[in-house]
Coordinates of C-alpha atoms (C1' of nucleotides) in Angstrom, one line a residue:
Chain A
X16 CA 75.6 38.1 -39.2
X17 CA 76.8 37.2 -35.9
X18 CA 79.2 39.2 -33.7
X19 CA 82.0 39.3 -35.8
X20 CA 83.2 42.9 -35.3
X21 CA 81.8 45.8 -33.0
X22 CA 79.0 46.8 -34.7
X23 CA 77.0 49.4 -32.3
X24 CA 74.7 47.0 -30.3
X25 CA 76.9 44.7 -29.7
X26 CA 79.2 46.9 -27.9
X27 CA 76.5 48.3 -26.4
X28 CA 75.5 45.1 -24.3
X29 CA 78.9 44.3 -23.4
X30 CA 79.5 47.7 -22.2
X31 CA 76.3 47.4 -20.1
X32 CA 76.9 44.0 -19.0
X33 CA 80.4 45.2 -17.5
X34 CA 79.1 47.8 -15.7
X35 CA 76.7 46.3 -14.1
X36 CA 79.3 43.6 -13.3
X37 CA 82.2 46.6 -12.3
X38 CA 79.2 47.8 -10.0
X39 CA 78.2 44.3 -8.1
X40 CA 82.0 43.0 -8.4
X41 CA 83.0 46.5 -6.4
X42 CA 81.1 45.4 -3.3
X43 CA 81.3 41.9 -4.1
X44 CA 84.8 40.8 -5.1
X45 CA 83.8 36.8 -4.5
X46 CA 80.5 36.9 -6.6
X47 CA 79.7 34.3 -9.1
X48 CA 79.2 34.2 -12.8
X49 CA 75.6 33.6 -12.3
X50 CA 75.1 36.1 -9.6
X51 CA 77.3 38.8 -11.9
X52 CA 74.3 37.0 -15.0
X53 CA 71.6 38.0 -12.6
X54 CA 72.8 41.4 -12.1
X55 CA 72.8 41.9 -15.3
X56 CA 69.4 40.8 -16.1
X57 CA 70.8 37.7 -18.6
X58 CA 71.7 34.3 -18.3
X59 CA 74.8 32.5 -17.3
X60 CA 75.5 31.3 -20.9
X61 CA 74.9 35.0 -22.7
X62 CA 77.2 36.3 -20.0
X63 CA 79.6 32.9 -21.5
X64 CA 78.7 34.2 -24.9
X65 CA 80.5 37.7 -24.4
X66 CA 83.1 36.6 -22.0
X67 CA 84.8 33.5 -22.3
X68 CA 85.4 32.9 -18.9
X69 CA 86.0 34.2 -15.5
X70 CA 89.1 35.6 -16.2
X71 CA 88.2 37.4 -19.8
X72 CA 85.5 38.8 -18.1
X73 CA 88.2 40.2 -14.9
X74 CA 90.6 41.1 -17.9
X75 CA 87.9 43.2 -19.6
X76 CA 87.0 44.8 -16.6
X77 CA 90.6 45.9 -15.9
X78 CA 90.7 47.4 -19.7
X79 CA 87.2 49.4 -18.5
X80 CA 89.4 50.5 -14.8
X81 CA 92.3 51.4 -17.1
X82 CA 90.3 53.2 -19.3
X83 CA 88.3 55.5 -16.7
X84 CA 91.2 55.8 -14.8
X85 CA 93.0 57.3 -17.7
X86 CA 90.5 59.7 -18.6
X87 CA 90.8 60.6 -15.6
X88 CA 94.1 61.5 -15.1
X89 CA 93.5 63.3 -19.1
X90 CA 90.8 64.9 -17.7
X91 CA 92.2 66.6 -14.5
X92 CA 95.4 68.4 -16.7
X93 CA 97.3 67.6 -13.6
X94 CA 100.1 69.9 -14.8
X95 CA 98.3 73.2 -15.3
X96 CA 98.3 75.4 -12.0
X97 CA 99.2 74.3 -8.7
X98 CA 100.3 71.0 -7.9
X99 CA 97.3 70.7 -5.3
X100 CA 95.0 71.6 -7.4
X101 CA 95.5 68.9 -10.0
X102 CA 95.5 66.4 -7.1
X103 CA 92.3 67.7 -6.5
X104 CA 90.6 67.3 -10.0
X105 CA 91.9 64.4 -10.6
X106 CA 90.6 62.6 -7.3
X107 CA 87.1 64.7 -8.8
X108 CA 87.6 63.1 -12.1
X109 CA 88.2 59.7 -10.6
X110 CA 85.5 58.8 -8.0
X111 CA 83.1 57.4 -10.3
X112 CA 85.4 54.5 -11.0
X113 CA 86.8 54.2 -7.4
X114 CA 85.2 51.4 -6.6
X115 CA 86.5 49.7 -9.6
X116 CA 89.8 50.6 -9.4
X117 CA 89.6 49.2 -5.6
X118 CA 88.3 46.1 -6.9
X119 CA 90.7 46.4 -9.5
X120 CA 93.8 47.2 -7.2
X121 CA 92.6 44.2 -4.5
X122 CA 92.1 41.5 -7.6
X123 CA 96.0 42.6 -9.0
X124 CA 97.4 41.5 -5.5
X125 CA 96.6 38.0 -5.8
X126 CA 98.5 37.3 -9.2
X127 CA 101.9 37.7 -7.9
X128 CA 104.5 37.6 -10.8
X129 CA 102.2 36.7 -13.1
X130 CA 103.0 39.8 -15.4
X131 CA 100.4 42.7 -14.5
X132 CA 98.5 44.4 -17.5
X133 CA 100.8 46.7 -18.9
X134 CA 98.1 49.4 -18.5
X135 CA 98.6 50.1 -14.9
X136 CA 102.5 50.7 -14.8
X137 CA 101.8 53.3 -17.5
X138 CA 99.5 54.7 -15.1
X139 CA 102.0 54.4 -12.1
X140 CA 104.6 56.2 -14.6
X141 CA 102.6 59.1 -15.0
X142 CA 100.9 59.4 -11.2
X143 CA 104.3 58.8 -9.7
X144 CA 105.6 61.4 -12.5
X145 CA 102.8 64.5 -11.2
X146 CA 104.5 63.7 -7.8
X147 CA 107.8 64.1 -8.9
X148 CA 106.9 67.3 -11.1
X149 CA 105.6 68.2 -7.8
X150 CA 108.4 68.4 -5.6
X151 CA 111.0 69.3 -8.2
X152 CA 108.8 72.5 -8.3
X153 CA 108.8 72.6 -4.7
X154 CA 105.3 72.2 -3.5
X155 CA 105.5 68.5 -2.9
X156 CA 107.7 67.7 0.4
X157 CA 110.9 65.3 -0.9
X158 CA 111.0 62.6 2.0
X159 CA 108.1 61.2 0.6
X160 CA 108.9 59.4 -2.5
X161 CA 106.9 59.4 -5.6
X162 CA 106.3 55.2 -5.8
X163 CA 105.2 55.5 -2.2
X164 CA 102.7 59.0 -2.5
X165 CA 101.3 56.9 -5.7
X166 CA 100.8 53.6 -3.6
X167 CA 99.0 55.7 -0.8
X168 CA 96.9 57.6 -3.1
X169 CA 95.6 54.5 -4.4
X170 CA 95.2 53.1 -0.8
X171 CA 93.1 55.8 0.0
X172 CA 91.1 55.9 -2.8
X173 CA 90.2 52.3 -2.5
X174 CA 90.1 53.2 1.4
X175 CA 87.4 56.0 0.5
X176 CA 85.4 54.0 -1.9
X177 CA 85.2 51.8 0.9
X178 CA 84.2 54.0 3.7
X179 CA 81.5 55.7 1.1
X180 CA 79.8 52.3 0.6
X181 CA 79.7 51.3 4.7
X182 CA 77.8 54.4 5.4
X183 CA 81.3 55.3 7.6
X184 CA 81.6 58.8 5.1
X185 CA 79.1 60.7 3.6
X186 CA 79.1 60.1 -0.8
X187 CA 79.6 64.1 -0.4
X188 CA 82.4 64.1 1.4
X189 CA 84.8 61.2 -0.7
X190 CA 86.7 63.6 -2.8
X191 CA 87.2 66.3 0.2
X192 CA 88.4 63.4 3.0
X193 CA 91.3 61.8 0.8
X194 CA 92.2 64.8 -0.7
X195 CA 92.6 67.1 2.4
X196 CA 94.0 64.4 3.7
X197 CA 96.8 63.2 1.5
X198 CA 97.5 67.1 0.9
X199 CA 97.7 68.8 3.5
X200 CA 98.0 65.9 6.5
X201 CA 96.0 65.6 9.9
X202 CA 98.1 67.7 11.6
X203 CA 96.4 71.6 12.4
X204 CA 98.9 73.7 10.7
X205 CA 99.0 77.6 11.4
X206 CA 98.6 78.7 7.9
X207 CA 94.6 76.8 7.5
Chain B
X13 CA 95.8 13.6 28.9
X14 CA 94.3 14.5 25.7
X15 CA 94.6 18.0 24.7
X16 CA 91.4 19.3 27.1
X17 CA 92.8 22.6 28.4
X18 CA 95.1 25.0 27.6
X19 CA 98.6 22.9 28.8
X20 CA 101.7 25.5 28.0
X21 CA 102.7 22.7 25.0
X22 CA 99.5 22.6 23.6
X23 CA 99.2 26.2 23.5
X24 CA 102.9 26.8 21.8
X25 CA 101.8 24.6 18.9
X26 CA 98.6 26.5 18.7
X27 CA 100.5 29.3 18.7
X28 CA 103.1 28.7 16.0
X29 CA 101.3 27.1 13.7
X30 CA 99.1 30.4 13.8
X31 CA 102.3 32.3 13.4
X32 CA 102.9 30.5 10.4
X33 CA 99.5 30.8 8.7
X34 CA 99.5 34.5 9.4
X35 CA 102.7 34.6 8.0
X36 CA 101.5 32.8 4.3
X37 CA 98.0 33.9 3.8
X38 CA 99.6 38.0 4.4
X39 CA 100.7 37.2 0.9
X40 CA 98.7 35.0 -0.3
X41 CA 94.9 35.2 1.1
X42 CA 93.7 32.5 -1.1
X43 CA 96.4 29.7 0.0
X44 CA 94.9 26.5 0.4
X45 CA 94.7 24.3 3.4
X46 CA 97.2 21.9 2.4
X47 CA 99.9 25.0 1.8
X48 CA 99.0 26.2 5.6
X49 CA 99.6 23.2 6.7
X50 CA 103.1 22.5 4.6
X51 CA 104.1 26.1 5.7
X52 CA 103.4 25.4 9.4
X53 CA 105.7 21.8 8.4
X54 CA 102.8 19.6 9.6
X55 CA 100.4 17.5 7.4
X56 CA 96.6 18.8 6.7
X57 CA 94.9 16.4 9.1
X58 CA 96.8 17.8 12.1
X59 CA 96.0 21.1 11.1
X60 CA 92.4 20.1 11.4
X61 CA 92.7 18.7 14.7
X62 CA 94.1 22.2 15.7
X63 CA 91.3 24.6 13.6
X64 CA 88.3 22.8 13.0
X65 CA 87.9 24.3 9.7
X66 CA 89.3 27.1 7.2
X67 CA 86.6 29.5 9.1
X68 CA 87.7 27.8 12.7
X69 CA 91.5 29.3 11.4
X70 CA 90.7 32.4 10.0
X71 CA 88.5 33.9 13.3
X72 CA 91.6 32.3 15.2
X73 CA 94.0 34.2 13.0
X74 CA 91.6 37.5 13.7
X75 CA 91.4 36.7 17.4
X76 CA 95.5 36.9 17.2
X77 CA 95.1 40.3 15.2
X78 CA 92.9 41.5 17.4
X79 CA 95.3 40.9 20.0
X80 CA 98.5 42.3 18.9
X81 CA 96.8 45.6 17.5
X82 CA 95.5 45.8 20.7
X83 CA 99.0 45.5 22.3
X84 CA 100.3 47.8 19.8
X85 CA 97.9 50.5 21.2
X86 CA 98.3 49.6 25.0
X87 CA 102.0 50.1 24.6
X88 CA 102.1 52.9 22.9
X89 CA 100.3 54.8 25.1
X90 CA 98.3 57.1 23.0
X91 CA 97.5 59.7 25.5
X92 CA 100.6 60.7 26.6
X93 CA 102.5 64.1 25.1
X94 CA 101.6 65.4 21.9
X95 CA 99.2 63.0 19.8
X96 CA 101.6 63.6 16.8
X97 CA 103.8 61.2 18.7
X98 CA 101.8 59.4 20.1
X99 CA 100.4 58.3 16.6
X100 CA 103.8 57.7 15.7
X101 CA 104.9 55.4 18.3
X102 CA 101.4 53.6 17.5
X103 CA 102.4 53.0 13.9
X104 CA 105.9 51.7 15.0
X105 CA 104.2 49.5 17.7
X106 CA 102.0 48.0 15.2
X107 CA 104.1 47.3 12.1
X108 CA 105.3 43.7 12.9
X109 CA 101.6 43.2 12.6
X110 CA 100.9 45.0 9.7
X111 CA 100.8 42.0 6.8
X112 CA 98.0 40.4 9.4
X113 CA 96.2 43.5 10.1
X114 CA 95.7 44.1 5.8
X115 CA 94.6 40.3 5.5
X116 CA 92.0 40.1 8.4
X117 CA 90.8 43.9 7.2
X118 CA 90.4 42.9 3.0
X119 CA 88.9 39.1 4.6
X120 CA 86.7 41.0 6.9
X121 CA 85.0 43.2 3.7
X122 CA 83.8 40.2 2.3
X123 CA 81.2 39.1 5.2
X124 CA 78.8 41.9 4.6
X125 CA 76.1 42.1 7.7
X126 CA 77.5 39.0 9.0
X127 CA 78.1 40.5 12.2
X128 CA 81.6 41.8 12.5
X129 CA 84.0 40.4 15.5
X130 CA 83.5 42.6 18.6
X131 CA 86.7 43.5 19.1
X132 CA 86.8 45.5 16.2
X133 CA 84.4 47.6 16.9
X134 CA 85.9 48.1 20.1
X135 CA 89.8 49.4 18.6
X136 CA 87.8 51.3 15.8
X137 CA 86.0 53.3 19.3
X138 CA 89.6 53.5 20.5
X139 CA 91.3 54.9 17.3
X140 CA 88.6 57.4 16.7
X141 CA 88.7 58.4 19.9
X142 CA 92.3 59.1 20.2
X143 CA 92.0 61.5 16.7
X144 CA 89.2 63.5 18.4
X145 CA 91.0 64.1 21.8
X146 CA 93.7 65.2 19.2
X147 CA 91.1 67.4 17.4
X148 CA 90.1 68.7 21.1
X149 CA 93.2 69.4 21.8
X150 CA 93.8 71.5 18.9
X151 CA 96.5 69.4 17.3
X152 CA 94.2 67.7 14.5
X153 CA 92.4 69.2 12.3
X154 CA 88.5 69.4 12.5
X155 CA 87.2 69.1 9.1
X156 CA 88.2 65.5 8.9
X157 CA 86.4 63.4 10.9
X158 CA 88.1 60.8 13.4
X159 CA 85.3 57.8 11.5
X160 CA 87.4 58.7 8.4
X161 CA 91.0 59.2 9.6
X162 CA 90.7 56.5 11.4
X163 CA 89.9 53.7 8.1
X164 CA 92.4 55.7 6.3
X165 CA 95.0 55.0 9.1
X166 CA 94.4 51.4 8.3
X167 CA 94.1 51.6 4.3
X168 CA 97.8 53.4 4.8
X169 CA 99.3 50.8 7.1
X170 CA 97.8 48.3 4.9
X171 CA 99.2 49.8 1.8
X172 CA 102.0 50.4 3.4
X173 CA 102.4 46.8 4.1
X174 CA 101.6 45.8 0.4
X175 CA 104.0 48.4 -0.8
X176 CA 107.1 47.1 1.2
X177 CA 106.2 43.2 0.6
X178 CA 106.7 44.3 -3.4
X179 CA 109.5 46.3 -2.6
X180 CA 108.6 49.7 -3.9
X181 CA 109.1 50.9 -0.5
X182 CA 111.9 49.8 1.5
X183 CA 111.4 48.4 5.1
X184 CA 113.2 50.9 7.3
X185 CA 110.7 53.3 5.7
X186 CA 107.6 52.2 6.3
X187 CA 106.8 53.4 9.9
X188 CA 108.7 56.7 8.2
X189 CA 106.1 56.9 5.5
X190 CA 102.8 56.0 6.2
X191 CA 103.2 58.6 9.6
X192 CA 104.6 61.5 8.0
X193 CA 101.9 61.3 5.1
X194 CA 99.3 60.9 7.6
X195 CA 100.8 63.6 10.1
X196 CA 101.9 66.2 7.4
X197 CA 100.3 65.4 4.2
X198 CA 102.7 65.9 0.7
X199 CA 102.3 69.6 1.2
X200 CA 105.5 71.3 1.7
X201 CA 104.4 73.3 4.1
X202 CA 107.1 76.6 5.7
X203 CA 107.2 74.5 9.4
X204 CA 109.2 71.7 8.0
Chain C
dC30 C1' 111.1 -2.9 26.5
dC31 C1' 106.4 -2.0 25.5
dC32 C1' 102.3 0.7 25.2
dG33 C1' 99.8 4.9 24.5
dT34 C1' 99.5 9.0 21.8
dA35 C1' 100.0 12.2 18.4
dT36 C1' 101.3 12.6 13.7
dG37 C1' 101.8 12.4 8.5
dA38 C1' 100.2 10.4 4.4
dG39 C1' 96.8 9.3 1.9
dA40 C1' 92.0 7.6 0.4
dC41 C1' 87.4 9.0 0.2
dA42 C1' 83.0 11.4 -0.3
dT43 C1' 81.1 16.0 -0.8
dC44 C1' 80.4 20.4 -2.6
dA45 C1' 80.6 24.7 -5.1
dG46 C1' 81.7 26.9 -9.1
dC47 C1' 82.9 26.7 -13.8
dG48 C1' 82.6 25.8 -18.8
dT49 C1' 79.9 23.4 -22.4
dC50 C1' 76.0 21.9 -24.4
dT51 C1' 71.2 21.2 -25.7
dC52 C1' 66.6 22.8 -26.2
dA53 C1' 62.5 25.3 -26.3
dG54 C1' 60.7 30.1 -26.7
dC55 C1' 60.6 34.5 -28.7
dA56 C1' 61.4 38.4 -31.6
dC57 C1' 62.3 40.1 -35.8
dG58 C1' 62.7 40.4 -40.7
dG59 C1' 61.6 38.7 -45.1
Chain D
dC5 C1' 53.2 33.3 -42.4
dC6 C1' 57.4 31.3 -41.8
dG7 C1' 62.6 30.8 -41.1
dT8 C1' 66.7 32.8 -38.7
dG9 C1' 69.0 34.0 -34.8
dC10 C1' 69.5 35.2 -30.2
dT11 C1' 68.2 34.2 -25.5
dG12 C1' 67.2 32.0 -20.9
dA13 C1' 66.8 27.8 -18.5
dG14 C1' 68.7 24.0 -17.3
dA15 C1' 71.4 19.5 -17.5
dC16 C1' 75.9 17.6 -17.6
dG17 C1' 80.8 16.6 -16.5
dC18 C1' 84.9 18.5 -14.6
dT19 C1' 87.9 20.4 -11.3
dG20 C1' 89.8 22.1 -7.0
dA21 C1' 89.2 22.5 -2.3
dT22 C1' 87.2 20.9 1.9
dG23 C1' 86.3 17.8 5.7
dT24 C1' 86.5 13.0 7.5
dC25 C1' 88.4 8.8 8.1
dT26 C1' 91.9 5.0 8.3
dC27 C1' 96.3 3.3 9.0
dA28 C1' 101.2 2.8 9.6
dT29 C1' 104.8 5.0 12.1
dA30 C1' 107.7 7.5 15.2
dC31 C1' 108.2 9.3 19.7
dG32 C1' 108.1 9.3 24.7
dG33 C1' 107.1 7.8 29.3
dG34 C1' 106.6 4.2 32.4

DNA sequence: CCCGTATGAGACATCAGCGTCTCAGCACGG
DNA sequence: CCGTGCTGAGACGCTGATGTCTCATACGGG
């Protein structure tokens, strides 16, 4: 039979063909089919065969972003304990994909009205959401509003994935930098 | 005269045109010649005689950025009282620049080792050095280092930028935001 | 008034990337 | 041993953007 539905295998290679193409695509974001082919290890028309086109094959990849990115946010329980610390498991639970989601994130930019993927204002809801939760509990500040903290925290992952792959911050040091960063600010406060 | 030098007229169309292009491709990095050209209200072959080439406009356009951000840091005298304000008179300095700033930044990721413009390297030194006189000083943090709060003082003003141009930050806030996140962090913190 | 000059519009060749198709090779199962 | 089916390689046509060129025109100075 041919692939009709999604037996095991099948799924299989088109899970490993989009991850090698997240991974090239991340540093990447101009390659070409036959360079994300190569990267793969198949040929331009098997890479046709499981995704139509250019644009099924970004679509796809923004299903895989959406998908990591909400495990992630499952995954880091961002309402049990402190505020702070959910920020900080979920920025954990998130860096394997932060290079996606930058690519991800840059790629969204360019179709203006074009109606984004439903996916990521879900996402946005619930981020922007844990903010809110946040400083209605007090431990957030309140100038700062919750569409704006979300925007940044994406900026800075994307901004970290980034510095991680220039050699400009050590891999070790991706989830302390933002993190420290977006919670607690540059300034030296007293209470460190 | 043909246009040999730099004659003030000469220069002012230069100049505007650039304006105009910086203006279009802040929102739209992919416009096409022809809609540079129809933005700037003059047809695609004079555009040519100005820039030989899309490459020939974009290093222009960076040579502009360069400029102004380098401006923005002359005038806002980074060295003088606390480096709190000094960063946030920076960030005001710099916003009418931001859109241009996030274009040449995302445009200049693409060319990998192709030898970045020197004048980049040269604000980066500037930037990083101004966060670790403020670390000297004792009114940064340490355990974040200048390499790193430096590219995420650009991610934010770029986000920042990107955040306001879809409206889910309004305009009179974005010198507001992107400093106090950066300064303070969302911590509520006793000081405030 | 007339000439020089820059301009806009458009035609043209070129090129890169895409999407489709064909074909031979290879593996795998019957 | 032989078909079936998937694969990689490559050819092909198409499209969009680029860069160059020509030409008619409008403007401005002498």
């Amino acid at each position: 039979m041919s692939h009709t539905g999604y037996t095991r295998l099948m799924t299989l290679d088109r899970e490993q063909v989009l991850r090698s193409a997240a991974a090239l695509l991340t540093h990447k974001s101009t390659a070409t089919m036959d360079e994300v082919a190569k990267a793969a290890g198949i040929g331009r028309a098997t890479l046709h065969r499981h995704f139509a086109g250019r644009d099924a094959l970004v679509k796809a990849l923004e299903n895989l972003g959406i998908q990591e990115f909400e495990a992630a946010l499952d995954a880091s329980a961002l309402d049990e304990g402190r505020a702070e610390d959910g920020l900080r498991r979920f920025v954990a639970a998130v860096e394997p994909s932060a290079g996606l989601l930058s690519f991800l994130v840059t790629e969204n930019q360019l179709f203006e009205g074009d109606q984004v993927n439903e996916g990521w204002s879900r996402l946005d809801a619930r981020v922007a959401a844990f903010f809110r939760r946040g400083q209605e509990r007090g431990e957030f500040r309140i100038d700062l509003t919750p569409a704006w903290l979300t925007e940044a925290l994406y900026g800075l992952i994307g901004t970290g994935a980034w510095a991680v792959q220039v050699g400009r911050v050590a891999p070790k040091d991706f989830q302390y930098m933002i993190v420290e960063l977006l919670i607690g600010g540059v300034r030296r406060s007293v209470e460190q």
